[in-house]
Coordinates of C-alpha atoms in Angstrom, one line a residue:
M1 CA 60.4 2.8 19.0
S2 CA 61.5 1.5 16.1
I3 CA 64.6 1.4 13.8
I4 CA 64.9 3.6 10.1
G5 CA 68.5 1.9 8.3
D6 CA 71.1 1.3 11.3
V7 CA 70.9 4.2 13.1
F8 CA 67.8 4.0 16.4
G9 CA 65.9 6.0 18.6
L10 CA 64.1 6.8 21.3
T11 CA 60.5 7.8 20.5
S12 CA 57.8 5.8 22.4
I13 CA 57.0 8.9 25.2
Y14 CA 56.6 11.5 22.6
E15 CA 53.1 11.9 23.3
R16 CA 53.9 12.0 26.9
Q17 CA 56.9 14.8 26.3
V18 CA 53.6 16.7 24.1
E19 CA 51.7 16.6 27.4
N20 CA 53.7 17.5 29.8
I21 CA 55.5 20.5 27.3
A22 CA 51.6 21.7 26.5
D23 CA 51.2 22.0 30.2
N24 CA 54.7 23.1 30.8
N25 CA 54.9 20.2 33.4
F26 CA 58.4 18.5 33.6
D27 CA 58.4 17.4 37.4
S28 CA 57.6 13.4 36.7
W29 CA 59.4 13.8 33.1
P30 CA 62.5 16.2 33.1
E31 CA 64.8 15.0 31.2
S32 CA 63.0 13.1 28.9
A33 CA 60.4 15.4 27.5
L34 CA 63.0 17.9 26.8
Y35 CA 65.6 15.8 24.4
G36 CA 65.3 12.8 22.3
Y37 CA 68.4 10.7 21.9
F38 CA 70.0 8.5 18.8
G39 CA 72.5 6.3 19.6
G40 CA 74.7 3.6 17.1
G41 CA 74.9 3.5 13.8
Y42 CA 76.9 2.5 11.1
G43 CA 79.1 5.7 9.1
P44 CA 80.9 3.8 7.6
A45 CA 82.3 2.1 10.3
L46 CA 80.4 0.9 13.7
E47 CA 78.7 4.0 15.4
D48 CA 78.7 4.2 19.7
T49 CA 77.5 7.6 19.4
V50 CA 74.8 9.1 21.0
D51 CA 73.1 12.3 19.3
R52 CA 70.7 14.3 21.5
V53 CA 68.1 16.7 19.6
D54 CA 66.4 19.8 21.3
F55 CA 62.9 19.7 21.1
S56 CA 62.5 23.5 22.4
N57 CA 65.1 24.7 18.9
E58 CA 65.6 21.6 16.9
T59 CA 69.0 21.7 16.7
F60 CA 70.9 18.5 17.7
S61 CA 74.7 17.7 20.1
A62 CA 76.7 14.8 20.8
P63 CA 76.0 14.8 24.8
G64 CA 79.8 13.0 24.4
N65 CA 78.5 10.0 26.2
E66 CA 78.1 6.7 24.2
L67 CA 77.0 3.4 24.1
T68 CA 79.2 1.3 25.3
Q69 CA 79.2 -1.5 22.2
A70 CA 79.1 -0.2 18.8
R71 CA 76.4 -1.1 17.1
R72 CA 73.8 -1.3 14.4
Q73 CA 70.0 -2.1 13.5
G74 CA 68.7 -2.6 17.3
A75 CA 66.2 -1.0 18.7
A76 CA 65.4 1.2 22.2
V77 CA 62.5 1.9 24.6
S78 CA 62.6 4.4 27.5
T79 CA 60.8 4.7 30.5
G80 CA 60.6 9.0 32.6
S81 CA 63.5 8.2 34.1
Y82 CA 66.2 5.9 31.6
G83 CA 66.0 5.3 27.1
Y84 CA 67.6 1.8 27.0
F85 CA 69.6 0.4 24.0
A86 CA 69.1 -3.0 22.9
Y87 CA 69.9 -5.4 20.5
G88 CA 72.2 -5.0 16.9
Y89 CA 75.7 -5.6 15.1
A90 CA 78.5 -5.1 16.8
P91 CA 80.3 -7.6 14.9
G92 CA 77.6 -10.1 15.3
E93 CA 74.0 -10.8 16.3
T94 CA 74.1 -9.7 20.3
G95 CA 72.0 -8.9 23.0
T96 CA 73.1 -6.0 24.5
V97 CA 71.6 -3.7 26.7
D98 CA 72.4 -0.1 27.5
R99 CA 71.5 2.3 30.0
L100 CA 70.8 5.9 29.6
D101 CA 70.7 7.9 32.4
F102 CA 68.3 11.1 31.3
S103 CA 69.3 13.0 34.5
S104 CA 73.1 12.8 33.6
E105 CA 73.2 11.2 29.9
T106 CA 75.4 8.9 31.2
C107 CA 75.3 5.5 29.0
S108 CA 76.5 2.2 31.1
N109 CA 75.2 -1.2 30.5
P110 CA 73.4 -2.7 33.3
G111 CA 74.4 -6.1 33.1
N112 CA 71.0 -8.2 32.4
N113 CA 70.8 -8.4 28.5
L114 CA 68.6 -10.2 26.5
P115 CA 67.7 -13.5 25.5
T116 CA 68.7 -14.5 21.3
G117 CA 70.8 -11.8 20.0
R118 CA 69.1 -10.4 16.7
R119 CA 69.1 -7.0 14.4
L120 CA 67.0 -5.4 12.2
L121 CA 63.8 -5.7 15.0
A122 CA 61.2 -3.2 16.5
A123 CA 60.1 -2.2 20.1
V124 CA 57.4 -0.6 21.8
S125 CA 57.1 -0.2 25.2
N126 CA 54.1 1.4 28.5
E127 CA 55.0 2.0 32.0
S128 CA 56.0 -1.7 33.2
Y129 CA 58.2 -2.9 30.0
G130 CA 60.0 -2.9 27.0
Y131 CA 59.0 -5.5 23.6
F132 CA 61.3 -6.2 21.7
G133 CA 60.1 -8.3 18.4
G134 CA 61.4 -9.9 14.7
G135 CA 64.8 -9.5 13.8
Y136 CA 66.9 -11.7 11.9
T137 CA 70.4 -14.0 13.2
N138 CA 73.2 -14.9 11.0
P139 CA 74.5 -17.7 10.7
P140 CA 72.6 -19.6 10.2
A141 CA 70.4 -17.0 8.3
I142 CA 66.6 -16.8 10.2
R143 CA 63.4 -14.5 10.4
R144 CA 62.2 -14.1 14.2
D145 CA 58.8 -14.2 15.2
I146 CA 60.5 -14.0 19.1
I147 CA 59.2 -11.0 21.8
S148 CA 62.1 -10.5 24.7
R149 CA 60.8 -8.1 27.3
I150 CA 63.2 -5.4 29.9
D151 CA 60.9 -5.6 33.3
F152 CA 61.8 -1.4 34.0
S153 CA 61.4 -2.5 37.5
N154 CA 64.7 -5.1 38.2
E155 CA 65.8 -4.6 34.1
T156 CA 66.0 -7.8 33.9
G157 CA 65.2 -9.5 30.4
S158 CA 62.9 -12.8 29.7
A159 CA 60.9 -14.1 26.8
P160 CA 57.3 -14.3 27.0
T161 CA 56.0 -17.3 25.1
V162 CA 54.5 -15.1 22.7
E163 CA 55.3 -14.9 19.3
L164 CA 54.9 -12.9 15.8
S165 CA 52.5 -14.4 14.0
D166 CA 55.0 -14.7 10.9
A167 CA 59.5 -14.0 11.3
R168 CA 60.6 -11.3 10.0
Y169 CA 63.0 -8.3 10.0
G170 CA 62.9 -4.7 9.3
L171 CA 59.3 -4.4 10.3
G172 CA 58.2 -0.8 12.5
A173 CA 56.3 -1.0 15.6
V174 CA 54.1 2.2 17.6
S175 CA 52.4 2.0 20.8
S176 CA 49.4 2.9 22.4
D177 CA 48.8 3.1 26.5
N178 CA 46.8 -0.3 25.9
Y179 CA 48.5 -1.9 22.8
G180 CA 51.5 -2.5 20.5
Y181 CA 51.4 -2.4 17.0
F182 CA 54.2 -4.3 15.0
G183 CA 54.1 -4.0 11.6
G184 CA 55.6 -4.9 8.0
G185 CA 58.7 -6.8 7.1
N186 CA 60.5 -9.3 5.5
S187 CA 58.9 -12.8 5.7
P188 CA 60.8 -13.4 3.2
A189 CA 57.8 -12.0 0.7
I190 CA 57.7 -8.3 2.1
V191 CA 53.9 -8.3 3.9
N192 CA 51.5 -5.5 4.9
T193 CA 50.9 -7.4 8.0
V194 CA 49.8 -5.3 11.3
D195 CA 50.6 -7.2 14.3
R196 CA 49.0 -6.3 17.7
L197 CA 50.5 -7.1 21.5
D198 CA 47.2 -6.4 24.2
F199 CA 49.2 -4.9 27.3
S200 CA 47.3 -6.3 29.4
N201 CA 47.1 -10.0 29.1
E202 CA 50.5 -9.6 26.3
T203 CA 49.0 -11.7 23.9
F204 CA 48.9 -11.1 19.9
S205 CA 46.1 -10.5 17.3
L206 CA 45.7 -9.8 13.8
P207 CA 43.6 -6.8 14.2
G208 CA 42.9 -7.4 10.5
N209 CA 43.5 -4.1 9.0
E210 CA 47.3 -4.5 7.0
L211 CA 49.0 -1.2 6.3
T212 CA 48.3 -0.3 3.0
Q213 CA 51.4 -1.4 1.3
A214 CA 53.7 -4.3 2.0
R215 CA 57.7 -3.9 2.8
Y216 CA 59.8 -3.7 5.5
Y217 CA 63.0 -1.2 6.7
L218 CA 60.7 1.6 7.6
T219 CA 60.7 3.8 11.1
A220 CA 56.9 4.4 12.6
V221 CA 55.7 7.7 15.1
S222 CA 52.5 7.5 16.7
S223 CA 51.0 10.4 18.8
N224 CA 48.1 9.4 21.2
S225 CA 45.3 9.1 18.7
Y226 CA 47.3 7.3 15.4
G227 CA 50.4 5.2 14.9
Y228 CA 52.2 6.0 11.3
F229 CA 54.4 4.0 9.3

């Protein structure tokens, strides 16, 4: 999941949603296969609003259950049952985690916030963990290369001892079953670097193939085969 500007949304399970919709199979992914959710933002004040898009007709609505904290420039990850909106500016950088229950569309704070509050970061997830990488804190003005992890089994946060290849903010991220990819950002030069996170051992590497253009404040989506920045 990645961010664009201020609003952050849940898209990491999109490829499984497509498979389930095509097969008319909603047994294991019922609510999250039908809707996408966008939370927070700035317009012109900090927002706690959650908007829902219905994939069947591409219409938006507001289910009426908001984030527990108004903020912008965070990131989001999801499982089949829950969406997690984390980090952002509230004001001041925060590590707050809000949990959206797809079955009831209610938001709550599980009480386990993530370390090192920051904003303008990106996130990817697999079945077990959500990973939040990069970002920015101010004051002091620091670009971050750190990774924070949320364990979906117990909703606790930790900081694995792995880092991006360089500290940067305003990056985008996509994922496959085996890898997460963090691309672009401000480092402080604008970069086209792509870092690859191996989910099996939580190590980073540089596959060596970069974005075609150096840029930041970008966003990303993915399918089974491709990620698009």
